[in-house]
Short mmCIF file of N, CA and C in Angstrom, two decimals:
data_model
loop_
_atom_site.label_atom_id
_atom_site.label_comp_id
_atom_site.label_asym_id
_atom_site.label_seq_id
_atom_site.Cartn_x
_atom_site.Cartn_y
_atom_site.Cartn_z
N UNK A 1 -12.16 9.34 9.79
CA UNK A 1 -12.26 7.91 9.50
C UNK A 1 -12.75 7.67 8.06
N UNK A 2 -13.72 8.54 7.68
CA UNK A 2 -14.22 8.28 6.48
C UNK A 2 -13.03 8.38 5.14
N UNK A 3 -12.41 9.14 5.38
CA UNK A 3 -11.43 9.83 4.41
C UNK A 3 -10.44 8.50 4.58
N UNK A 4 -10.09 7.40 5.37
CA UNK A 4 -9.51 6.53 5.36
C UNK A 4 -9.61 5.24 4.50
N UNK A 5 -11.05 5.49 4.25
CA UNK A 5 -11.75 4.55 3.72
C UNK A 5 -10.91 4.16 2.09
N UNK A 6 -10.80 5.29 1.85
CA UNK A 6 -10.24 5.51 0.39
C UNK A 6 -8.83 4.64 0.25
N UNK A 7 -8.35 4.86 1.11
CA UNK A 7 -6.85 3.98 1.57
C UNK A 7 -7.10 2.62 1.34
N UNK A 8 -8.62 2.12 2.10
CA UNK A 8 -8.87 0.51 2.47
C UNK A 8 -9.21 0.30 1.11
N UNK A 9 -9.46 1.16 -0.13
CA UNK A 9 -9.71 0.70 -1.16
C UNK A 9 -8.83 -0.59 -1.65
N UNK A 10 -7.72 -0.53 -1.25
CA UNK A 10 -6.42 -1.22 -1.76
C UNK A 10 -6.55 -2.52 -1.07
N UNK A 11 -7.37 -3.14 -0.29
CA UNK A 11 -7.86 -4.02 0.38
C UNK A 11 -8.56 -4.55 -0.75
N UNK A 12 -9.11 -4.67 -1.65
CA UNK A 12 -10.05 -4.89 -2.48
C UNK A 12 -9.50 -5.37 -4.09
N UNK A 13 -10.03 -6.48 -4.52
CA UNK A 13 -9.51 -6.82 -5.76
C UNK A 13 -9.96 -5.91 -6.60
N UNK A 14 -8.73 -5.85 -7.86
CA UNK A 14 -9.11 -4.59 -8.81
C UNK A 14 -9.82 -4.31 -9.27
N UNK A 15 -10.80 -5.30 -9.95
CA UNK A 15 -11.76 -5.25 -10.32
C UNK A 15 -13.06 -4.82 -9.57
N UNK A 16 -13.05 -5.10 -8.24
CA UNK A 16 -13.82 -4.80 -7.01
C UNK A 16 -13.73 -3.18 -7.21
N UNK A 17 -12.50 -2.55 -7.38
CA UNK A 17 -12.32 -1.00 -6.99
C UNK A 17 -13.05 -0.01 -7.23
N UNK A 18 -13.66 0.03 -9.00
CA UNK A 18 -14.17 1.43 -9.44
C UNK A 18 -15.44 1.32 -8.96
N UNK A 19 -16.20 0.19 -8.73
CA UNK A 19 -17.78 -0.08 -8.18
C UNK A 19 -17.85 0.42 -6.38
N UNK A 20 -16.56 -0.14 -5.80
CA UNK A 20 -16.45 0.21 -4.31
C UNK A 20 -16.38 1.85 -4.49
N UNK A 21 -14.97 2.44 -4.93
CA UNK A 21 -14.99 4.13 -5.00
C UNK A 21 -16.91 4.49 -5.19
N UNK A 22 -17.48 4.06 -6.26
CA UNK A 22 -17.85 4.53 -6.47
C UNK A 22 -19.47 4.71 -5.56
N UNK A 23 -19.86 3.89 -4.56
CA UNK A 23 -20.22 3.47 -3.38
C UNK A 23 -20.00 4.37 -2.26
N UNK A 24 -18.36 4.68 -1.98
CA UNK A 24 -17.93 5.56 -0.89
C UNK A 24 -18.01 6.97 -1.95
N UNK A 25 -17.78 7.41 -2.84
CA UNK A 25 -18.04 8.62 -3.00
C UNK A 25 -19.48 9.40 -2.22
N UNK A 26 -20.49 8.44 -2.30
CA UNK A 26 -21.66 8.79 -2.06
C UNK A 26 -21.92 9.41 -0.48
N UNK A 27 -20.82 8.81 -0.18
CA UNK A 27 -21.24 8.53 1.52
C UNK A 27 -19.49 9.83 2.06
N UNK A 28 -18.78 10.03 1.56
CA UNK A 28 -17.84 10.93 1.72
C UNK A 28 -18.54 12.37 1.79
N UNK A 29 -17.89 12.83 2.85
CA UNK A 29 -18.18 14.48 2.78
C UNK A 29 -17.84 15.43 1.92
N UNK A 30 -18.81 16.44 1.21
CA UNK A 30 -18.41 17.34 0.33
C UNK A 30 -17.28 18.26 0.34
N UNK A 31 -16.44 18.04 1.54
CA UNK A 31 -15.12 18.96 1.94
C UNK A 31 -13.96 18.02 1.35
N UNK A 32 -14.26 16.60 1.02
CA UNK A 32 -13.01 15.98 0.29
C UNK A 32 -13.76 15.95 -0.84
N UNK A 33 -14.05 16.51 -1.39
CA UNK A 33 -14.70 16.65 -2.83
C UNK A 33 -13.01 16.87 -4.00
N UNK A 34 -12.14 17.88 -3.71
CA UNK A 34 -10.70 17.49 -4.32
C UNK A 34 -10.07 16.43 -4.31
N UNK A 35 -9.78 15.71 -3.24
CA UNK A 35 -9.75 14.49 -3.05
C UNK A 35 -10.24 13.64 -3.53
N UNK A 36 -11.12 13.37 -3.31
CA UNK A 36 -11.99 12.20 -4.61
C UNK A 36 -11.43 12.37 -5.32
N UNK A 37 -12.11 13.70 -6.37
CA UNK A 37 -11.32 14.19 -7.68
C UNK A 37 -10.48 13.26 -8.48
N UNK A 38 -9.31 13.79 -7.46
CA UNK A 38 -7.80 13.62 -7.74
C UNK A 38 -7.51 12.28 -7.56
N UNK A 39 -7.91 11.29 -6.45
CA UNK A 39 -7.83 9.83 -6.76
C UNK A 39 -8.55 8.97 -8.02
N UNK A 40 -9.88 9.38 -8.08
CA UNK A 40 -10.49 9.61 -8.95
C UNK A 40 -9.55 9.62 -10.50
N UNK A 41 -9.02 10.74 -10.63
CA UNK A 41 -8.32 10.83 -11.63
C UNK A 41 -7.16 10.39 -12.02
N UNK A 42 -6.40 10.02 -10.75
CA UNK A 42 -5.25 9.50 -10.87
C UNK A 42 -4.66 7.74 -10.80
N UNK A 43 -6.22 6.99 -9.73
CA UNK A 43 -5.63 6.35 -9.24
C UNK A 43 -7.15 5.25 -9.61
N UNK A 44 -8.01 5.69 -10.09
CA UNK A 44 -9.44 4.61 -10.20
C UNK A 44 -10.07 4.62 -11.61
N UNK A 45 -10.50 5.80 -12.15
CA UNK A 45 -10.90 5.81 -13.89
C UNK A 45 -10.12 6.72 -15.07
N UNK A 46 -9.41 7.20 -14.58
CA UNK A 46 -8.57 8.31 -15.39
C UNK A 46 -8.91 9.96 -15.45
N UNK A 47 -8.15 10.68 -15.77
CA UNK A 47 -8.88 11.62 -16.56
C UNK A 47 -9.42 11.65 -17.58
N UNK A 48 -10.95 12.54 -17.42
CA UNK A 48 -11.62 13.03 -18.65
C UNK A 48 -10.75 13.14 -19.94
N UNK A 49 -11.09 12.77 -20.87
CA UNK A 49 -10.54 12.90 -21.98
C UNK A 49 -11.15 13.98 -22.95
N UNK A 50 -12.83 13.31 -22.78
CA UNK A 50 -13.82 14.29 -23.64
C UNK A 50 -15.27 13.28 -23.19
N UNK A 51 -16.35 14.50 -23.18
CA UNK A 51 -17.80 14.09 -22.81
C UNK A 51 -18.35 14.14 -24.02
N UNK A 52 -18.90 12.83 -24.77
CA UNK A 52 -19.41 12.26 -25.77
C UNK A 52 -20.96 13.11 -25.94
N UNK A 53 -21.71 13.56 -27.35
CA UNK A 53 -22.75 13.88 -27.16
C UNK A 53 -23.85 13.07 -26.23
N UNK A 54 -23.51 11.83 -26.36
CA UNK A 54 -24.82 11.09 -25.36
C UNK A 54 -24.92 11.46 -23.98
N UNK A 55 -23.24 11.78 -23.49
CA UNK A 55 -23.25 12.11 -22.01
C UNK A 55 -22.15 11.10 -21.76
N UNK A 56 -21.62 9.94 -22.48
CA UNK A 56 -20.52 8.98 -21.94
C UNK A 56 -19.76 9.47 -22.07
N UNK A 57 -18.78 9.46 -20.99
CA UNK A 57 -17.35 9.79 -21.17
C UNK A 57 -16.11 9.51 -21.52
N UNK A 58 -15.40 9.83 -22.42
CA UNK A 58 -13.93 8.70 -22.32
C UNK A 58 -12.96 9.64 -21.75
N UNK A 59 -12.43 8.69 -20.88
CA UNK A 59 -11.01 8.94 -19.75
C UNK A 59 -10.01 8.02 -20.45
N UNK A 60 -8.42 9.25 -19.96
CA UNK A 60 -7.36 8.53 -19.94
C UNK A 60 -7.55 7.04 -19.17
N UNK A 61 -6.32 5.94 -19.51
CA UNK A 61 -5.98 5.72 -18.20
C UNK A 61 -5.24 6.49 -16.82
N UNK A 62 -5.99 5.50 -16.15
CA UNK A 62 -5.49 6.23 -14.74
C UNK A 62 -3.89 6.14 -14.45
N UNK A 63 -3.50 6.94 -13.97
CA UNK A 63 -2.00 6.99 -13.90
C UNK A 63 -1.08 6.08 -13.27
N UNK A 64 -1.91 5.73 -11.79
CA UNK A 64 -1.80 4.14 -11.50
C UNK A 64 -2.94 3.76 -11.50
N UNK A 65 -2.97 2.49 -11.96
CA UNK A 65 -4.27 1.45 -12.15
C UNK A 65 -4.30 0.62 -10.97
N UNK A 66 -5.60 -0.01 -10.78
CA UNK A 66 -5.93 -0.43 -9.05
C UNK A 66 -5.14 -1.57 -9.66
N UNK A 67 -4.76 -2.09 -10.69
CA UNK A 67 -4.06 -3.36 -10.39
C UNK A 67 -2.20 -3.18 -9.65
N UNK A 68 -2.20 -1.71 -10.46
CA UNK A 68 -0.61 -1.70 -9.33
C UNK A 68 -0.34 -1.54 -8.13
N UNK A 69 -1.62 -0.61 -7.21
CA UNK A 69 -1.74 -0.49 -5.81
C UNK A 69 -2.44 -1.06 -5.65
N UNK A 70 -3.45 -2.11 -5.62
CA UNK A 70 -4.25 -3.08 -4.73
C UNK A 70 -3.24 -4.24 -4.34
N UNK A 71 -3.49 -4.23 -2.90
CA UNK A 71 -2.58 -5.42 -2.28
C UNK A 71 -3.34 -6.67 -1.59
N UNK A 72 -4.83 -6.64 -2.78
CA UNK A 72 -5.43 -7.95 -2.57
C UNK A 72 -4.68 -9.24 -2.70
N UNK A 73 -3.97 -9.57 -3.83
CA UNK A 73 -3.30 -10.40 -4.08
C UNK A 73 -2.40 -11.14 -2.52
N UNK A 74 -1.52 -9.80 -2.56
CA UNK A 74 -0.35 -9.75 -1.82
C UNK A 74 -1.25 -10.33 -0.29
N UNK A 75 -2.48 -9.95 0.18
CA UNK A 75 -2.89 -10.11 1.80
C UNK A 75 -3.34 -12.02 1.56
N UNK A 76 -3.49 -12.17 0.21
CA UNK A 76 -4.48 -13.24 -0.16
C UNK A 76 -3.30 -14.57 0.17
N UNK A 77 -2.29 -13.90 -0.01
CA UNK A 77 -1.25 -15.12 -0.31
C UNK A 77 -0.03 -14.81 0.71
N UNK A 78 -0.28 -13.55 2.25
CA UNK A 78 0.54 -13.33 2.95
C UNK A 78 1.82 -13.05 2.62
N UNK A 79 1.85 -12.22 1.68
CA UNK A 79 2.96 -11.23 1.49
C UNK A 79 3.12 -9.88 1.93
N UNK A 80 4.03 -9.49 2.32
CA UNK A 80 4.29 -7.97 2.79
C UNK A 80 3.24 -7.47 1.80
N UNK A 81 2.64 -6.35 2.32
CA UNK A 81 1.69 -5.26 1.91
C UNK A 81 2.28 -4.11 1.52
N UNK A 82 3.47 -3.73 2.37
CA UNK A 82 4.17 -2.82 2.26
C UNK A 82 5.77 -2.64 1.79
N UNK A 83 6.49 -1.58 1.65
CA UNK A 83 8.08 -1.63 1.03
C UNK A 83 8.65 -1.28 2.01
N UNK A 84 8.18 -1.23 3.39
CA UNK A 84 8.85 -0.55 4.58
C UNK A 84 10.07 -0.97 4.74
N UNK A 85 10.17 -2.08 4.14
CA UNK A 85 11.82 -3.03 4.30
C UNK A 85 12.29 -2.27 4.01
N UNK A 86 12.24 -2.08 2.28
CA UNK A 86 12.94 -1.30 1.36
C UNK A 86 13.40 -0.03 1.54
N UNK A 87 12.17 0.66 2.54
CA UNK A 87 12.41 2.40 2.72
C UNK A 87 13.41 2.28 3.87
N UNK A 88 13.44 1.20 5.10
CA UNK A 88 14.48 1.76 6.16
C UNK A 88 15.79 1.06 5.67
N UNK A 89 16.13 0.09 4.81
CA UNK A 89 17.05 0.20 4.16
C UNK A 89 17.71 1.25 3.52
N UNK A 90 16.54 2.41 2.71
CA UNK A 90 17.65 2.86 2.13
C UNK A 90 17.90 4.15 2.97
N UNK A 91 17.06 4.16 4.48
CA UNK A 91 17.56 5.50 5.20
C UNK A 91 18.58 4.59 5.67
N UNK A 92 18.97 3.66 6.47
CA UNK A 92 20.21 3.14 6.78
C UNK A 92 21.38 3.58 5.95
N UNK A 93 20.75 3.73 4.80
CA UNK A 93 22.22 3.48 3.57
C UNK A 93 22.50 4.91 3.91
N UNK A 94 21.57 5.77 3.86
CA UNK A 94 21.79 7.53 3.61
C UNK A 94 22.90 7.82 5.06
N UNK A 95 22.24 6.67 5.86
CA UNK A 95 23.03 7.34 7.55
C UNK A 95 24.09 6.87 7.50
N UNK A 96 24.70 5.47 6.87
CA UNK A 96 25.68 5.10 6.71
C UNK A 96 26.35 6.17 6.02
N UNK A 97 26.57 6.57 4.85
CA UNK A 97 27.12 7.55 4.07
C UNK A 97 27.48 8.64 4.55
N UNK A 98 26.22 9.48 5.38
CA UNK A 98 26.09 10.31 6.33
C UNK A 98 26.55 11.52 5.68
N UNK A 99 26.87 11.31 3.87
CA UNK A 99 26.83 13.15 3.36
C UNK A 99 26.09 12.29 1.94
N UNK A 100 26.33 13.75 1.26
CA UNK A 100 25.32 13.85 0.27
C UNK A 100 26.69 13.28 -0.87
N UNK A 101 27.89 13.93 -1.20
CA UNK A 101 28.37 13.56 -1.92
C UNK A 101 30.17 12.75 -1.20
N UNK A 102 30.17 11.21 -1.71
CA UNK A 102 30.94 10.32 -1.17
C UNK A 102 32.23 9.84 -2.01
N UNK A 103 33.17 9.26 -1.99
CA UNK A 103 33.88 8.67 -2.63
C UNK A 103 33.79 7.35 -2.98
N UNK A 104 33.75 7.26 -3.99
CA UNK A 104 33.77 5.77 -4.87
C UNK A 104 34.48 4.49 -3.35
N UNK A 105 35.05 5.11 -2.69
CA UNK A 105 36.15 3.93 -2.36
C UNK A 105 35.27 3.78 -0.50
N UNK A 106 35.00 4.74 -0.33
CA UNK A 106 33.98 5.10 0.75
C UNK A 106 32.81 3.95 0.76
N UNK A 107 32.14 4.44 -0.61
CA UNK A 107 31.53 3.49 -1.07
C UNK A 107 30.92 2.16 -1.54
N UNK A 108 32.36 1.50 -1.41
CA UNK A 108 32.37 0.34 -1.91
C UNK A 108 32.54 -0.34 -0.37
N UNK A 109 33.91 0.42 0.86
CA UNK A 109 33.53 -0.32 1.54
C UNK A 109 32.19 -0.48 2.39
N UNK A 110 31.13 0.55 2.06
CA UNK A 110 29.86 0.46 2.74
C UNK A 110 29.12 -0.68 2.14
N UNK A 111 29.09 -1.18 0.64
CA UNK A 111 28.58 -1.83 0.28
C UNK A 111 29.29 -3.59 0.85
N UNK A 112 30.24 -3.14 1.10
CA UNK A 112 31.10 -4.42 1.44
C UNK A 112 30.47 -4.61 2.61
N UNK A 113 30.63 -3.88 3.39
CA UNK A 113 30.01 -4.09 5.33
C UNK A 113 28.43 -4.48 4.88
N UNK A 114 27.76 -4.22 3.94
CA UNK A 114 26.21 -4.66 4.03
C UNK A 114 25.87 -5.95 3.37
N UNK A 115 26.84 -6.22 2.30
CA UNK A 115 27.00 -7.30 1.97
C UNK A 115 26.99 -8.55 3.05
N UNK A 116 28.57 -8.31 4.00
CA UNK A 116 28.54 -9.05 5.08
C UNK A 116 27.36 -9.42 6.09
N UNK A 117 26.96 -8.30 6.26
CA UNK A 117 25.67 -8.14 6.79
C UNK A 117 24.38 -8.87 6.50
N UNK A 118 24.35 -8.92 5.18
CA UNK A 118 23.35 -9.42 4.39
C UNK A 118 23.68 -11.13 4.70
N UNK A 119 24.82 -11.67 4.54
CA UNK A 119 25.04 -13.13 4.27
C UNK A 119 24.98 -13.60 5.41
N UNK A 120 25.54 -12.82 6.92
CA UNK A 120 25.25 -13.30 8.01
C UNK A 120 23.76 -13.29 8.42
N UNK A 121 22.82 -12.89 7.84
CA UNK A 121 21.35 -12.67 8.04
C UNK A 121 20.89 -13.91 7.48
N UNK A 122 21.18 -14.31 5.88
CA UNK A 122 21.13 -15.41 5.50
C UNK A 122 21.39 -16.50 6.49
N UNK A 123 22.49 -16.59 6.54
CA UNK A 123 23.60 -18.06 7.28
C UNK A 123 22.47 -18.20 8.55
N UNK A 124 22.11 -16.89 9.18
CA UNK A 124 20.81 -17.26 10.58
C UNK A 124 19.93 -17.64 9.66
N UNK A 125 19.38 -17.50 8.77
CA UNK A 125 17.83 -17.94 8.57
C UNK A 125 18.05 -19.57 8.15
N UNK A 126 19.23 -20.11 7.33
CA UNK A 126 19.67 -20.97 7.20
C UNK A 126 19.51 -22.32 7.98
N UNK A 127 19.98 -21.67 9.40
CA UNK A 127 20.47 -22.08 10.38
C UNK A 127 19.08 -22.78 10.87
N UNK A 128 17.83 -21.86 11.10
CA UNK A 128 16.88 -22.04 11.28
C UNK A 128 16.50 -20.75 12.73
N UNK A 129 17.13 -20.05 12.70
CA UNK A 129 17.11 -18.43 13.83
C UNK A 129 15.58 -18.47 13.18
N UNK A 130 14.70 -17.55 14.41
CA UNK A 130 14.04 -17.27 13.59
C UNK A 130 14.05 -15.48 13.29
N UNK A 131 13.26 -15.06 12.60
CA UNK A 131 13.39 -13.79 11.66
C UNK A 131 13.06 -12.74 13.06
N UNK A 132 13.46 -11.17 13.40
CA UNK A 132 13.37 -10.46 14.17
C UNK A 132 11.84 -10.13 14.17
N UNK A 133 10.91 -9.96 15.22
CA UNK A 133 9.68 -10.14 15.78
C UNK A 133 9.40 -8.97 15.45
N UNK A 134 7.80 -8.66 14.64
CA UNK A 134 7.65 -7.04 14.91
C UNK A 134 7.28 -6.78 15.75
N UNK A 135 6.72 -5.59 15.74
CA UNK A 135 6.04 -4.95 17.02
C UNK A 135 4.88 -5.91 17.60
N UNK A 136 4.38 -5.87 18.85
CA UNK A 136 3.42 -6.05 19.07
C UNK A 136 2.07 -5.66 18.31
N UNK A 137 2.01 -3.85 18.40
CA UNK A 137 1.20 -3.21 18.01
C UNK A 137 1.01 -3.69 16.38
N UNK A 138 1.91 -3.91 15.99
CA UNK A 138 2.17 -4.46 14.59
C UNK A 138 1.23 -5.53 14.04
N UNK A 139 1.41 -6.40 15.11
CA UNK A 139 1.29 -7.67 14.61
C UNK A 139 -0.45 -7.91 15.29
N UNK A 140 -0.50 -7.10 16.04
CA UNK A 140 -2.29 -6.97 16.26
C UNK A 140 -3.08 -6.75 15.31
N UNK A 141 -2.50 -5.27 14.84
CA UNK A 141 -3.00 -4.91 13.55
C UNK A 141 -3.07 -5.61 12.61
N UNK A 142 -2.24 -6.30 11.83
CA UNK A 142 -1.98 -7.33 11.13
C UNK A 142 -3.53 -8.16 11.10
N UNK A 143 -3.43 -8.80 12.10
CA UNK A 143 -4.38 -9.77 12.74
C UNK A 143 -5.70 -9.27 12.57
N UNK A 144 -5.90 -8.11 13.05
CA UNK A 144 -7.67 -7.51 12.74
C UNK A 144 -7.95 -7.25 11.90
N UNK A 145 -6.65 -7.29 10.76
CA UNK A 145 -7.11 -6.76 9.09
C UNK A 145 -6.98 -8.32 8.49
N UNK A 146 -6.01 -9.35 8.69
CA UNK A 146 -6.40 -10.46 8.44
C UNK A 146 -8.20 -10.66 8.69
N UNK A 147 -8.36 -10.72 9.99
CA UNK A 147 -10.01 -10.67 10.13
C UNK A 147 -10.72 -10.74 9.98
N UNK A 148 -10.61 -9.05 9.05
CA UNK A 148 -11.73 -8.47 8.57
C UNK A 148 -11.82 -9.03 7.13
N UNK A 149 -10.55 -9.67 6.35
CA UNK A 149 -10.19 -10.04 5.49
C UNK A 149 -11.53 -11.43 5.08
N UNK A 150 -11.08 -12.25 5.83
CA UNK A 150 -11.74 -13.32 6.29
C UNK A 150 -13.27 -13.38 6.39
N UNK A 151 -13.85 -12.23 7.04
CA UNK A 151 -14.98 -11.92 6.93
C UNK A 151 -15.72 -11.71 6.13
N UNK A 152 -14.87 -11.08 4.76
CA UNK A 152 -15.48 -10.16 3.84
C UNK A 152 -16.64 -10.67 3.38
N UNK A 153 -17.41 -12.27 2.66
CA UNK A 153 -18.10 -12.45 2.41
C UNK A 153 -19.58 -11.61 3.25
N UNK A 154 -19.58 -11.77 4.64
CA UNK A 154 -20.19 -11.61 5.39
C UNK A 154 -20.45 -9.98 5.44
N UNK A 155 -19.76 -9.24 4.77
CA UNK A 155 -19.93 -7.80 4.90
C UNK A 155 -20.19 -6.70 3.87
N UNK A 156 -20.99 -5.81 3.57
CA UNK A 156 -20.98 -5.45 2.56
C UNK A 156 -19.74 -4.48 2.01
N UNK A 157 -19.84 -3.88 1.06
CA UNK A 157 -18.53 -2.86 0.81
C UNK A 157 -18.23 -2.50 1.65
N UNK A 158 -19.40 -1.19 1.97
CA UNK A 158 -18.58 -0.05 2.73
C UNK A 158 -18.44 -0.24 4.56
N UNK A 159 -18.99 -1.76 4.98
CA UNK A 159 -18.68 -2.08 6.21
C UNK A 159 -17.11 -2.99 6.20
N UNK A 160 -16.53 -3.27 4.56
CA UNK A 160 -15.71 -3.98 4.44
C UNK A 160 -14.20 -2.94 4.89
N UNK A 161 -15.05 -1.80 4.24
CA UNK A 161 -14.05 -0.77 3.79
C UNK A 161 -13.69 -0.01 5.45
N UNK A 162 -14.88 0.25 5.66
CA UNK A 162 -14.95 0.71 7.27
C UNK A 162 -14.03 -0.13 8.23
N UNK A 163 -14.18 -1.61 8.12
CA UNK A 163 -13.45 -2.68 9.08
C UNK A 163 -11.75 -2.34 8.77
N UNK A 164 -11.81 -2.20 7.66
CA UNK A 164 -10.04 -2.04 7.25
C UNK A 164 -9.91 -0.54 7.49
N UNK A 165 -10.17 0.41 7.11
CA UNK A 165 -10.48 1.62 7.62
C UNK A 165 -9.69 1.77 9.06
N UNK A 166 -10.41 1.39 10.40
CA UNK A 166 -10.57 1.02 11.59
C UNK A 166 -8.78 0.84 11.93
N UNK A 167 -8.53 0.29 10.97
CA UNK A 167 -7.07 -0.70 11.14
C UNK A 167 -6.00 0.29 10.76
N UNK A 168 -6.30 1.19 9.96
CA UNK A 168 -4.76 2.04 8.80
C UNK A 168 -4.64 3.19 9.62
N UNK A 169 -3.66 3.46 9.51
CA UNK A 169 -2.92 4.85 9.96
C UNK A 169 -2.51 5.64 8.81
N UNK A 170 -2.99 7.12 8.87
CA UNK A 170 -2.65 7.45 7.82
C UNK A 170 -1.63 8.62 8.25
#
């Protein structure tokens, strides 16, 4: 659970991030000590660059910055959190195709059939259909991380981090 925590970071406005990491480092077990590290380095202050005689350090930037993976924004204003759309789209596309290398003409009519596809999806939403239901389990989850969302004043970091924690699958 603890090791999850790091995940719920992304729950958290950007600016919120390097003070929160730096909160749960304390409280993380010395066996994800690489881990840290490597988020650490990649994903919250950068890599070391060089340790200054005083002892300050200057770091790269981080490779992604909490402003490109934090999906504070996105929960704040009920937008997808995730690209899951995007990813079973493009396994659809791969199964449609169903090889690795296709013909141009193959091709086009796949894009044609998704096209269709696409406008009749439109023409329902149009219509006023409403959109296909997720999961149950889905939409619970959803709901207890809304929640905890809601709560946050009321909680400190790492019970913030813990509450969303609680919620992710990793």
């Amino acid at each position: 659970l603890l090791i999850r925590h790091i995940s719920a970071l992304a729950f958290l406005s950007p600016l919120e991030i390097p003070d929160a990491f730096d909160e749960l480092k304390v409280i993380l077990p010395s066996d994800a000590e690489p881990t840290i590290q490597w988020f650490e380095n990649n994903y919250v202050y950068g890599r070391v660059k060089r340790i200054l005689r005083n002892g300050r350090v200057q770091r790269h930037n981080p490779l992604y910055s909490p402003e490109m993976w934090s999906v504070f924004d996105n929960m704040e204003f009920g937008f997808p959190r995730t690209q899951n759309k995007v990813e079973a789209w493009h396994r659809r596309w791969e199964t449609l195709l169903a090889r690795a290398h296709v013909g141009i003409f193959t091709m086009i009519k796949q894009i044609q059939k998704e096209q269709n596809e696409v406008e009749m999806e439109i023409d329902q939403s149009m219509h006023g259909e409403p959109a296909p239901k997720k999961r149950k389990e889905d939409e619970n989850r959803e709901a207890r991380i809304q929640n905890v969302i809601a709560d946050r004043g009321n909680r400190s970091i790492i019970d913030f981090l813990q509450g969303i924690a609680h919620n992710l699958s990793l």
